[in-house]
CSV table of C-alpha atoms in Angstrom, one decimal:
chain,number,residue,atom,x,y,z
A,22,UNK,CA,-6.0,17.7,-18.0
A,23,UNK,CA,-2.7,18.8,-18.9
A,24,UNK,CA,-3.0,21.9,-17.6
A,25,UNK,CA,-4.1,20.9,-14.4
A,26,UNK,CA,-1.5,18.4,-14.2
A,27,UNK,CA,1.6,21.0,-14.3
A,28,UNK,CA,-0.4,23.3,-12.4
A,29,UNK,CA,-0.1,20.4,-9.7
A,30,UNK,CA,3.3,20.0,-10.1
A,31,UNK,CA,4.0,23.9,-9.6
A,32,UNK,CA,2.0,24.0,-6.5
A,33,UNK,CA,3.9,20.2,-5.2
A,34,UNK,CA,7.6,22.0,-6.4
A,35,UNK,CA,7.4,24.7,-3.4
A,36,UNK,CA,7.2,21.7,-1.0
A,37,UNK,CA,10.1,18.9,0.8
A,38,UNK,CA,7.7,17.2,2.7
A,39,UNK,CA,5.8,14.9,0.8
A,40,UNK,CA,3.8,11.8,1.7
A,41,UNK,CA,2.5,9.4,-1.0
A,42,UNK,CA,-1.0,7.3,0.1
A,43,UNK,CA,-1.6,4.2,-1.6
A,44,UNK,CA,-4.2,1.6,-2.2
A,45,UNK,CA,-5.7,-1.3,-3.7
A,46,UNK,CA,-6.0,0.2,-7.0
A,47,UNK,CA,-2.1,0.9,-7.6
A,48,UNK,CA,-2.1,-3.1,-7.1
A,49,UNK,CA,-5.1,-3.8,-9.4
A,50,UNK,CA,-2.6,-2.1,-12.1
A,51,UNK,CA,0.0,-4.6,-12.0
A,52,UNK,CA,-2.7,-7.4,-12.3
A,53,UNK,CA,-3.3,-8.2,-8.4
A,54,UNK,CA,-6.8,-9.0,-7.3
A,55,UNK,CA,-8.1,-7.6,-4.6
A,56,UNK,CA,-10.6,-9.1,-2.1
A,57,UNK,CA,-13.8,-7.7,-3.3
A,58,UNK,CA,-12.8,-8.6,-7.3
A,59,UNK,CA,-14.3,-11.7,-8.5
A,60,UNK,CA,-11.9,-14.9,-7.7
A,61,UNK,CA,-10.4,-17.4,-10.6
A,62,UNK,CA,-10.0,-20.7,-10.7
A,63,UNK,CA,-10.2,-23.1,-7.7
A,64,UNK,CA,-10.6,-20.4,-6.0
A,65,UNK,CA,-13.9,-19.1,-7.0
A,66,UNK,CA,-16.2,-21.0,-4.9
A,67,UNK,CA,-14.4,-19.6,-1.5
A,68,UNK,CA,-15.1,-16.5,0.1
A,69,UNK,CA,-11.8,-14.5,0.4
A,70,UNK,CA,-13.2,-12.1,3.2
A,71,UNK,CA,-13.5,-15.7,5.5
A,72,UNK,CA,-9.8,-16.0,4.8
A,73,UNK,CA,-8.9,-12.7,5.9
A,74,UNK,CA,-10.3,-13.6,9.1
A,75,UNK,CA,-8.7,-15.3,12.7
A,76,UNK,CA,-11.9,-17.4,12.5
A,77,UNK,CA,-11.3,-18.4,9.3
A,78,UNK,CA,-7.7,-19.4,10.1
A,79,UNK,CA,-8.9,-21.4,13.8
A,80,UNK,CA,-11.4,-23.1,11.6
A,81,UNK,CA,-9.3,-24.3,8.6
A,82,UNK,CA,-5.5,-23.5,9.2
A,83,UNK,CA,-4.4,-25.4,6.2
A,84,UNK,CA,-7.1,-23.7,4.0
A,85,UNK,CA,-6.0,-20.4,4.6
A,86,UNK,CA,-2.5,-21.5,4.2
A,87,UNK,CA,-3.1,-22.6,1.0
A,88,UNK,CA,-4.7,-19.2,-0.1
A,89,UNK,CA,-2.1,-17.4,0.6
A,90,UNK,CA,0.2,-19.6,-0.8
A,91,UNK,CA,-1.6,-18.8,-4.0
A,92,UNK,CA,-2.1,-15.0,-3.7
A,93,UNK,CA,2.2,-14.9,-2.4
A,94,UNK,CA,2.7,-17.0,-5.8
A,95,UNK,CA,0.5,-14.1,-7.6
A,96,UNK,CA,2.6,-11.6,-5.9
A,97,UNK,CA,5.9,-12.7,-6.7
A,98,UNK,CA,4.7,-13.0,-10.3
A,99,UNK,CA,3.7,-9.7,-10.6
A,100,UNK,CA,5.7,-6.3,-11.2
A,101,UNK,CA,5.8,-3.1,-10.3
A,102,UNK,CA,3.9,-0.8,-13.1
A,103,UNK,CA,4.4,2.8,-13.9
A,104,UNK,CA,2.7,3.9,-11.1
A,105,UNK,CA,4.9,2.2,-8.8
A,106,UNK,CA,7.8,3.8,-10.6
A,107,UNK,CA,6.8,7.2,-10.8
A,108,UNK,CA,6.7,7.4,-7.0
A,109,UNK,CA,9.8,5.9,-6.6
A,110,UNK,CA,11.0,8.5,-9.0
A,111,UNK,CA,9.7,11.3,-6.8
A,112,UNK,CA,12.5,10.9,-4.6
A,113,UNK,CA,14.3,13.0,-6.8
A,114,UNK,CA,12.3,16.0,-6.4
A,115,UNK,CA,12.0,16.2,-2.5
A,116,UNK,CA,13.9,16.2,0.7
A,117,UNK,CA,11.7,13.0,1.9
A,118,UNK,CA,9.2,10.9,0.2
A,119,UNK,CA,7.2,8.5,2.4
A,120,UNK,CA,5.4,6.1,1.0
A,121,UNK,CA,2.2,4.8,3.6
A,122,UNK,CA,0.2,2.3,1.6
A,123,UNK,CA,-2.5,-0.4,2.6
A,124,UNK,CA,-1.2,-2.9,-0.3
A,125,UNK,CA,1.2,-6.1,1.5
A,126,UNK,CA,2.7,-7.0,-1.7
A,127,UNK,CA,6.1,-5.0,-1.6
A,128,UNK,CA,5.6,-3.9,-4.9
A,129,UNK,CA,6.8,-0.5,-4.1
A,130,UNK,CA,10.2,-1.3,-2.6
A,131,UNK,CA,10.7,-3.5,-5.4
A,132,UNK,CA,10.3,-0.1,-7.7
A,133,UNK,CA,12.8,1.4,-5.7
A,134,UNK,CA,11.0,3.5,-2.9
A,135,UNK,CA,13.2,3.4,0.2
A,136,UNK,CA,11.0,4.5,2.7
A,137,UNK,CA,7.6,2.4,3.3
A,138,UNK,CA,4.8,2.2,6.1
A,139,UNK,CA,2.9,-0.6,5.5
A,140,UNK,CA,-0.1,-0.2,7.4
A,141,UNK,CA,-1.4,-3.7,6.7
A,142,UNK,CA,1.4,-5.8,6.9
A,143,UNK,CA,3.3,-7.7,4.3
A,144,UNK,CA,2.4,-10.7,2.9
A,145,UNK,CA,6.4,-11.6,2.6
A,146,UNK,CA,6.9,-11.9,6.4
A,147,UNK,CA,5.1,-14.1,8.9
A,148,UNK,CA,4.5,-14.3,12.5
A,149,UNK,CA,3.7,-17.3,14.8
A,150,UNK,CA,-0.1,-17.2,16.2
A,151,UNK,CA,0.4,-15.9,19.7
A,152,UNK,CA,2.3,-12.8,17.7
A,153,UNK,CA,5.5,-13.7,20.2
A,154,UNK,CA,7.8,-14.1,17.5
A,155,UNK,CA,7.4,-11.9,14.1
A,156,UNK,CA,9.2,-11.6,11.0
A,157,UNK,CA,9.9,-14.2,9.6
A,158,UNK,CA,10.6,-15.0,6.0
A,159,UNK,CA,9.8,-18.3,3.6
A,160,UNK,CA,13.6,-19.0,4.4
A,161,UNK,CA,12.9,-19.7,7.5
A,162,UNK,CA,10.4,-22.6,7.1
A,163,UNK,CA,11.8,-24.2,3.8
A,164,UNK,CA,12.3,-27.6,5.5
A,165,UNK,CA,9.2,-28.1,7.0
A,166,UNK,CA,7.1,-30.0,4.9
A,167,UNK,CA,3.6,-29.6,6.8
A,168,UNK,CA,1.5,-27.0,5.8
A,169,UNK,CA,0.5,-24.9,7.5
A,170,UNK,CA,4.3,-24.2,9.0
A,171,UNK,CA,5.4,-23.8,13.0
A,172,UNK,CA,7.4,-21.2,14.0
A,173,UNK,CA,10.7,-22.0,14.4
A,174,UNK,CA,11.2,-20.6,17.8
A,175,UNK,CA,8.3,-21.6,19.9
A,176,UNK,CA,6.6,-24.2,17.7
A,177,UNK,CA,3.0,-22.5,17.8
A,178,UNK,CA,1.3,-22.3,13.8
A,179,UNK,CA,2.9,-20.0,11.6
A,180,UNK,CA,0.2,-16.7,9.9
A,181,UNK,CA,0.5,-14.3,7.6
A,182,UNK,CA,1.6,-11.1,9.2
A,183,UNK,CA,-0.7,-8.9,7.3
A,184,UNK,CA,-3.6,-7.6,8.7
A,185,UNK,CA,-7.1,-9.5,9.2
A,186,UNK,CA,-10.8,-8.1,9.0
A,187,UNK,CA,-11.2,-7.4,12.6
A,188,UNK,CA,-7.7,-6.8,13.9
A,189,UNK,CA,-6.3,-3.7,14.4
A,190,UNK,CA,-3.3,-2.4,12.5
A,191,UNK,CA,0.1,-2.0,13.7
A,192,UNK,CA,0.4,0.3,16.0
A,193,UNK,CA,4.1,1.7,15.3
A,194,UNK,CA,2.8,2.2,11.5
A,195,UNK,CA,-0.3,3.7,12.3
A,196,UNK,CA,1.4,5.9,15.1
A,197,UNK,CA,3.8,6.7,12.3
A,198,UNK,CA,1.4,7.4,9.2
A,199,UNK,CA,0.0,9.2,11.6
A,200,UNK,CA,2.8,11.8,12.3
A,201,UNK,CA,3.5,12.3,8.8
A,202,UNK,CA,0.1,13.2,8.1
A,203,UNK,CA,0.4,16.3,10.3
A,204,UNK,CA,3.9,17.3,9.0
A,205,UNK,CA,4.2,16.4,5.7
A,206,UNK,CA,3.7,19.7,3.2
A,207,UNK,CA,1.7,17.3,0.2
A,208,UNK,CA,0.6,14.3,0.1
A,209,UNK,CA,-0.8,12.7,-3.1
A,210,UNK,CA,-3.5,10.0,-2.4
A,211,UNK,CA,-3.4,7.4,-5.0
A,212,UNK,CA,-6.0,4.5,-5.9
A,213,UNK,CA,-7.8,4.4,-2.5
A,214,UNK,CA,-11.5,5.3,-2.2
A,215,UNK,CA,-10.3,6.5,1.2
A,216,UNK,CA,-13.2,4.1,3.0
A,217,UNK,CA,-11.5,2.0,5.1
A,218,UNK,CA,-10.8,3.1,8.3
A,219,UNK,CA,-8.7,4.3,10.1
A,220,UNK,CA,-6.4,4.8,7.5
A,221,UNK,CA,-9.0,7.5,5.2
A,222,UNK,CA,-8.4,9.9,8.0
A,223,UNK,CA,-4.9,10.1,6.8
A,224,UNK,CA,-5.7,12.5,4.1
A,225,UNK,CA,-8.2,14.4,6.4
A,226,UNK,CA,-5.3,15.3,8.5
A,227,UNK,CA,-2.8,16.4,6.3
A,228,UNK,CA,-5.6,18.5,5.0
A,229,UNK,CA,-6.4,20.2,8.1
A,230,UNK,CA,-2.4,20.9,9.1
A,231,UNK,CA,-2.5,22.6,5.7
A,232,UNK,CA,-1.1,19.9,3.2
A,233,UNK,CA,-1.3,19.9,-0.5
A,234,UNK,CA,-3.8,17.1,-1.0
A,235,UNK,CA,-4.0,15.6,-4.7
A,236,UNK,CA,-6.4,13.2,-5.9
A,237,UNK,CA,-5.8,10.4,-8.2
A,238,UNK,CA,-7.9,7.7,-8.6
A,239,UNK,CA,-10.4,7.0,-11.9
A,240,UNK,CA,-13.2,7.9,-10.3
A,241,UNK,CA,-14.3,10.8,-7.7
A,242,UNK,CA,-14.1,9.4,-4.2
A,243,UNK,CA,-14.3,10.5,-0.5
A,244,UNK,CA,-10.9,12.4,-0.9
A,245,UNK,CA,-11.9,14.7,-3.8
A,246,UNK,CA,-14.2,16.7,-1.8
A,247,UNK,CA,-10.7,18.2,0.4
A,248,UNK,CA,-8.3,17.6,-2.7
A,249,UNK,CA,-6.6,20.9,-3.8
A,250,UNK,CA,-6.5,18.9,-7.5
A,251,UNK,CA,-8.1,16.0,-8.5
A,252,UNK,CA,-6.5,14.1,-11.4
A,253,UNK,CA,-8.4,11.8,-12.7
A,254,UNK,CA,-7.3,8.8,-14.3
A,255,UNK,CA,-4.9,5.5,-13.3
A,256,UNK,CA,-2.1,6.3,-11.2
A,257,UNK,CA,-0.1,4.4,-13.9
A,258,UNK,CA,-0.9,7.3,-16.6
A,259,UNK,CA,-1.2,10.3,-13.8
A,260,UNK,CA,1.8,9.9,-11.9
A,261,UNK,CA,4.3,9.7,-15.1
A,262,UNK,CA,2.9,12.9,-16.6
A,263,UNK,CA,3.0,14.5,-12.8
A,264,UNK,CA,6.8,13.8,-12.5
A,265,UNK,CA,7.6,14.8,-16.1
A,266,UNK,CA,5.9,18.4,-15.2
A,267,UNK,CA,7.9,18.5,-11.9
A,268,UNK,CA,11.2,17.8,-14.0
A,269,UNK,CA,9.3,20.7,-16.5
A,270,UNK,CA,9.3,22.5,-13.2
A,271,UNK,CA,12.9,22.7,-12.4
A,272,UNK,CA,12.3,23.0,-8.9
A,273,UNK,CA,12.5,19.7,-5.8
A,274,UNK,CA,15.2,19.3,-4.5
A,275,UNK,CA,17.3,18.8,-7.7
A,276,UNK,CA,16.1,22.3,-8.5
């Protein structure tokens, strides 16, 4: 594995473009459940794919509220993990490092990458129903008491401005993650089976405009087949031992 692993990190040296893919599993390692993991607590008798949902939301506003409410509390409790950090420390190495990841927690700014497409939202910011006014923060509805909250500006309820099951995702990040799929030179996929469309055919482009592709997930998945190396194992062990051989490497753009 060790081989392979600076072998990797030759072939990623020789390139400026890089863009780093991300998933539920870089999440999982700092202790984040995700929707198809079995709930805790109160919880466990609720469905989280119903409150991932608009109809879920019409139906029981202050339900849904309340979840989130609990998974922003888990979020804010958790830290980035060595995964996290390793690709934050690849900005070292490269003229750009992009990070395009389906996770909403904003664990990977808090790491210290500076540049991040977050294809399904974030579950820091908020938007009022009709999606007329966006961005908001908790700041902004401290003083109300009801839950759910109303948007400050045009009173409608106040949602999550992450992504649903059934909406489409952003269209400037998707438009975006898009672009830097054809142009980057690498990008490293890490702890996504790539199934969930449309953001699996990020990997499938880069491939075909002639990217490095690397693989790193604990188990094979439907990137592996077009990987140029797959490294298998946690992105929290991977990642550290890939940017220790790049440093080995002497190359990047501190090179």
């Amino acid at each position: 594995m060790e081989r392979l692993i600076q072998e990797a990190a030759r072939r990623l040296a020789d390139t400026r473009r890089v863009v780093v893919f991300t998933g539920s599993g870089v999440s999982r390692e700092s202790g984040l459940q995700t929707f198809r993991d079995p709930q805790e607590g109160l919880w466990a008798k609720y469905d989280p794919m119903e409150m991932a949902t608009m109809e879920g939301f019409l139906r029981d506003p202050k339900l849904v509220w309340e979840w989130y409410d609990y998974r922003f509390g888990m979020v804010e409790t958790a830290q980035p993990n060595p995964a996290h950090h390793a690709i934050a420390a690849l900005e070292r190495f490269f003229a750009t490092v992009t990070v395009v990841t389906q996770n909403i927690d904003g664990l990977h700014q808090r790491a210290g990458s500076t540049d991040v497409v977050e294809l399904h939202g974030s579950i820091r910011c908020y938007r009022c129903l009709s999606g007329a006014h966006t961005g908001f923060t908790r700041a902004d509805f401290a003083d109300q008491a009801e839950m759910p909250p109303k948007c400050p500006q045009c009173g409608d309820l106040l949602r999550p401005e992450v992504v649903w099951f059934g909406e489409m995702l952003p269209e400037d990040a998707l438009e975006r993650a898009f672009y830097l799929a054809e142009q980057c030179h690498a990008m490293i996929v890490v702890g996504t089976t790539g199934e969930v469309q449309p953001a699996a055919t990020l990997p499938h482009l880069a491939s075909r405009a002639g990217a490095l592709i690397i693989d790193v997930n604990p188990n094979r998945d439907l990137i592996t087949p077009i990987a140029d190396f797959y490294l298998q194992g946690p992105g929290g062990e991977v990642l550290p031992r890939l940017v220790s051989a790049l440093r080995l490497a002497g190359r990047g753009k501190l090179g």
